[in-house]
Coordinates of C-alpha atoms in Angstrom, one line a residue:
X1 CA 45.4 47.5 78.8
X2 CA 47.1 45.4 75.9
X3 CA 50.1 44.4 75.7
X4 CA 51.3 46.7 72.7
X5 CA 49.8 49.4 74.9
X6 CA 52.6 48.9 77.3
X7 CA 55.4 48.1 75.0
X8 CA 54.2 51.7 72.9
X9 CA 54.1 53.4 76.0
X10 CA 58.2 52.5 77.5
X11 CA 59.1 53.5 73.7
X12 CA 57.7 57.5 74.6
X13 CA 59.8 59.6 76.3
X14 CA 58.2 61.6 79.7
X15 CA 59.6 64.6 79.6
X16 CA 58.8 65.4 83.3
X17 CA 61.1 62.0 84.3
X18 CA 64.3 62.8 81.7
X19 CA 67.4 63.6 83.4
X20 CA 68.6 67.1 82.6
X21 CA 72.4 67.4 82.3
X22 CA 74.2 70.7 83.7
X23 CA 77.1 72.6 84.1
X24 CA 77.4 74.3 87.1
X25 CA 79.7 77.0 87.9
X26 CA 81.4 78.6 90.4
X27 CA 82.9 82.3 91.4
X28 CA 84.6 84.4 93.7
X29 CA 86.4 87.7 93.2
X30 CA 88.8 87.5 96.2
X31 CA 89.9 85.5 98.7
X32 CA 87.6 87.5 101.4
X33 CA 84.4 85.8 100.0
X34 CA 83.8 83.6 103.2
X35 CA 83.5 86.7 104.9
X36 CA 80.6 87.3 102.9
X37 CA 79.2 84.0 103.1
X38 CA 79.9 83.8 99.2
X39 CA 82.8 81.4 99.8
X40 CA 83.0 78.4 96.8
X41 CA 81.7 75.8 99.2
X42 CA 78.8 77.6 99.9
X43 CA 77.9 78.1 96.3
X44 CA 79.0 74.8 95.5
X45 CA 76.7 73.7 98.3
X46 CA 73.4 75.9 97.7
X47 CA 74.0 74.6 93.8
X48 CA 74.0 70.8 94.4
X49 CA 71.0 71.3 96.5
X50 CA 69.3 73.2 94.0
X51 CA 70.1 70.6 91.3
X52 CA 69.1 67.8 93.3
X53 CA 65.7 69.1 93.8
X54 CA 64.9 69.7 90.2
X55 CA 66.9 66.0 89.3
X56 CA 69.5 67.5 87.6
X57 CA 72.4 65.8 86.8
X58 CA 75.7 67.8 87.3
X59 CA 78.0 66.8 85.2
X60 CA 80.9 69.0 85.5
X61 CA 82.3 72.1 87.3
X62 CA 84.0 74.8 86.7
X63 CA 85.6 77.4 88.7
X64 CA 86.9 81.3 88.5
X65 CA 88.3 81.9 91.9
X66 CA 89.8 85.6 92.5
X67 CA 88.3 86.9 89.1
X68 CA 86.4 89.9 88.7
X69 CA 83.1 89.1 86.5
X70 CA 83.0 92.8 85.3
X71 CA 86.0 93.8 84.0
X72 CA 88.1 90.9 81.7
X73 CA 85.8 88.1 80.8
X74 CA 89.1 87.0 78.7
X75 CA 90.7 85.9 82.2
X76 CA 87.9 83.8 83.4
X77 CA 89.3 80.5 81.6
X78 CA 87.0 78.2 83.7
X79 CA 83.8 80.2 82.2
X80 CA 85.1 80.6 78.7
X81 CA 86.1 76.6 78.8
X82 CA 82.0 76.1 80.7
X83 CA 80.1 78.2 78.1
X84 CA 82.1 76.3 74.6
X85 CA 81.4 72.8 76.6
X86 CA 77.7 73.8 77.2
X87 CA 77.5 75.0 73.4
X88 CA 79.4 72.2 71.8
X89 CA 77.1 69.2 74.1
X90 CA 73.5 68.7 73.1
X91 CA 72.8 66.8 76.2
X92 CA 73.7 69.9 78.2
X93 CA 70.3 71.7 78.9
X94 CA 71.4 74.2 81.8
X95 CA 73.7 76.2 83.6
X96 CA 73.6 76.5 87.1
X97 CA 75.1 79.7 89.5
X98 CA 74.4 80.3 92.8
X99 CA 73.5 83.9 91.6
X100 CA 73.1 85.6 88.3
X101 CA 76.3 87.8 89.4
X102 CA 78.4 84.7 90.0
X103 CA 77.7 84.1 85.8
X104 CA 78.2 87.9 84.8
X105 CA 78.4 91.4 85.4
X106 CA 79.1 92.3 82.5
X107 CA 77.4 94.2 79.2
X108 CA 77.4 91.4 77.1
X109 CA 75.5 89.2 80.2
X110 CA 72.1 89.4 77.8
X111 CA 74.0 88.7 74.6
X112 CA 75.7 85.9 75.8
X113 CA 72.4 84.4 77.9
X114 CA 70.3 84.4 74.3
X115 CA 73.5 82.6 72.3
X116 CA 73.3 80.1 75.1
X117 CA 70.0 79.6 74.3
X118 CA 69.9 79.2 70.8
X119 CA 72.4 76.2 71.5
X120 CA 69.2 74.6 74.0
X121 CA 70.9 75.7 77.2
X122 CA 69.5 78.0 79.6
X123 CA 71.1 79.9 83.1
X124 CA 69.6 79.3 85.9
X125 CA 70.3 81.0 89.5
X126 CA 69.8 78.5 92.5
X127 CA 69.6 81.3 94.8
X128 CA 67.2 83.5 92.7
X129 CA 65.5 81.0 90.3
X130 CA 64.6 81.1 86.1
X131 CA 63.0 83.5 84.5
X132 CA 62.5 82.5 80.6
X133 CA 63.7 85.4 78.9
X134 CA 60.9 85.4 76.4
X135 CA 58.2 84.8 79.1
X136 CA 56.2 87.7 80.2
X137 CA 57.9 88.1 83.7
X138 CA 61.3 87.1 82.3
X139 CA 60.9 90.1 79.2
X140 CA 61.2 91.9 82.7
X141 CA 63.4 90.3 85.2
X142 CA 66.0 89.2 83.3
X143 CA 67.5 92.3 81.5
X144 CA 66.6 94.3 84.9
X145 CA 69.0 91.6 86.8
X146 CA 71.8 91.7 84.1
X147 CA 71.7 95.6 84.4
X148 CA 71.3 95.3 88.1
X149 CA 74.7 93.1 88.3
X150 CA 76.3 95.6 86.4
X151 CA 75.0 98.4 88.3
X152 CA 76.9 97.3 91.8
X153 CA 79.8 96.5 90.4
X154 CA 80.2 100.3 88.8
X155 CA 79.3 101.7 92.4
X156 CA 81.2 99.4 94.0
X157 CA 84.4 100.5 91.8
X158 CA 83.6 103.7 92.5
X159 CA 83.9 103.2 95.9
X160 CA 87.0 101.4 95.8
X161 CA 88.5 104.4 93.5
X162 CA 87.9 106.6 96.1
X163 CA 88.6 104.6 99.1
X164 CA 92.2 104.2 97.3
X165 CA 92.4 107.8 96.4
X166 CA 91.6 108.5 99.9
X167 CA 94.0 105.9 101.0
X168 CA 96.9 107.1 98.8
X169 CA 96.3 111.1 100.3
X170 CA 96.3 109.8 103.7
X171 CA 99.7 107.7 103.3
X172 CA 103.0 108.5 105.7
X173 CA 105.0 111.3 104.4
X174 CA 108.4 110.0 105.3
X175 CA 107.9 105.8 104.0
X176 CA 105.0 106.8 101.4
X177 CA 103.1 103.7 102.7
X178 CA 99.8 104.0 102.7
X179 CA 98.4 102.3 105.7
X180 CA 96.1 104.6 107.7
X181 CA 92.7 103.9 106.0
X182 CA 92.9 100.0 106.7
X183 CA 96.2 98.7 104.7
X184 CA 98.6 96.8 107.1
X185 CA 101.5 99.1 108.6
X186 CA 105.0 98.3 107.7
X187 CA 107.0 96.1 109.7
X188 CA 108.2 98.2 113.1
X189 CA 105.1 100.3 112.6
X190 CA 102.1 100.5 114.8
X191 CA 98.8 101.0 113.5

């Protein structure tokens, strides 16, 4: 090998060795979320990990904690703030969630995955993996786990709706409180 064989060579970037740069981002929509072993430190955790094994380089967080991702995306400040930083940085390349619910459960979950991408920065789940969205397999998997997402959220509302309609016919006549279907009685009162 010659010497200008080497020097060419260091000039040529490997694009299996470049550092990828991402945002990573955490979410919980109540305080309960340890309970389901969705807490923020277990994201946080499971994401660093992920990153870490693919040589990403994290470089900042963001976090929506005790935010719905189905309802208001307008209240998620932390998400708004992550997708304009990814958007507005070249270096920034991906996206990281524990799970493609933690990013969205909304409608607009496609629309706003594709403008992502046109900026060069893709979502990736470190629980569930990538799926290029104009692969084969991702054509598939992608808009089937957006609509998934959304899909639990509307039966889990529905659940709630009637669990508090429920709730609300089973309160106590004389107070009004509703307590019997799992709310905390009032002071004095025994369960």
């Amino acid at each position: 090998m010659k010497l200008n064989d080497l020097l060419s060579s260091n000039n040529k970037t490997d694009k299996s060795q470049a550092t990828e740069y991402a945002r990573a981002y955490v979410r919980v929509s109540h305080e309960r979320s340890a309970e389901k072993g969705i807490s923020p430190e277990t994201q946080r955790q499971r994401i660093e990990s992920y990153a870490r094994e693919r040589g990403y380089q994290i470089i900042e967080w963001y976090e929506d904690l005790g935010i719905s991702a189905f309802r208001d995306n307008s209240q998620r400040t932390s998400w708004l703030r992550m997708l304009q930083d990814a958007k507005s940085d070249p270096q920034t390349t991906v996206i990281i969630v524990w799970r493609y619910d933690r990013f969205s459960r909304g409608d607009d979950a496609q629309v706003i995955q594709r403008d992502l991408l046109r900026h060069g920065t893709r979502i990736e789940s470190a629980e569930e993996g990538y799926y290029d969205p104009d692969s084969e397999t991702g054509a598939i998997m992608m808009p089937l786990t957006w609509s998934l997402n959304r899909l639990f959220s509307i039966k889990h509302r529905n659940v709630v709706i009637t669990n508090m309609i429920t709730n609300f016919e089973q309160r106590d006549k004389e107070t009004g409180w509703a307590y019997k279907n799992g709310g905390w009685p009032l002071f004095g009162y025994k369960k």
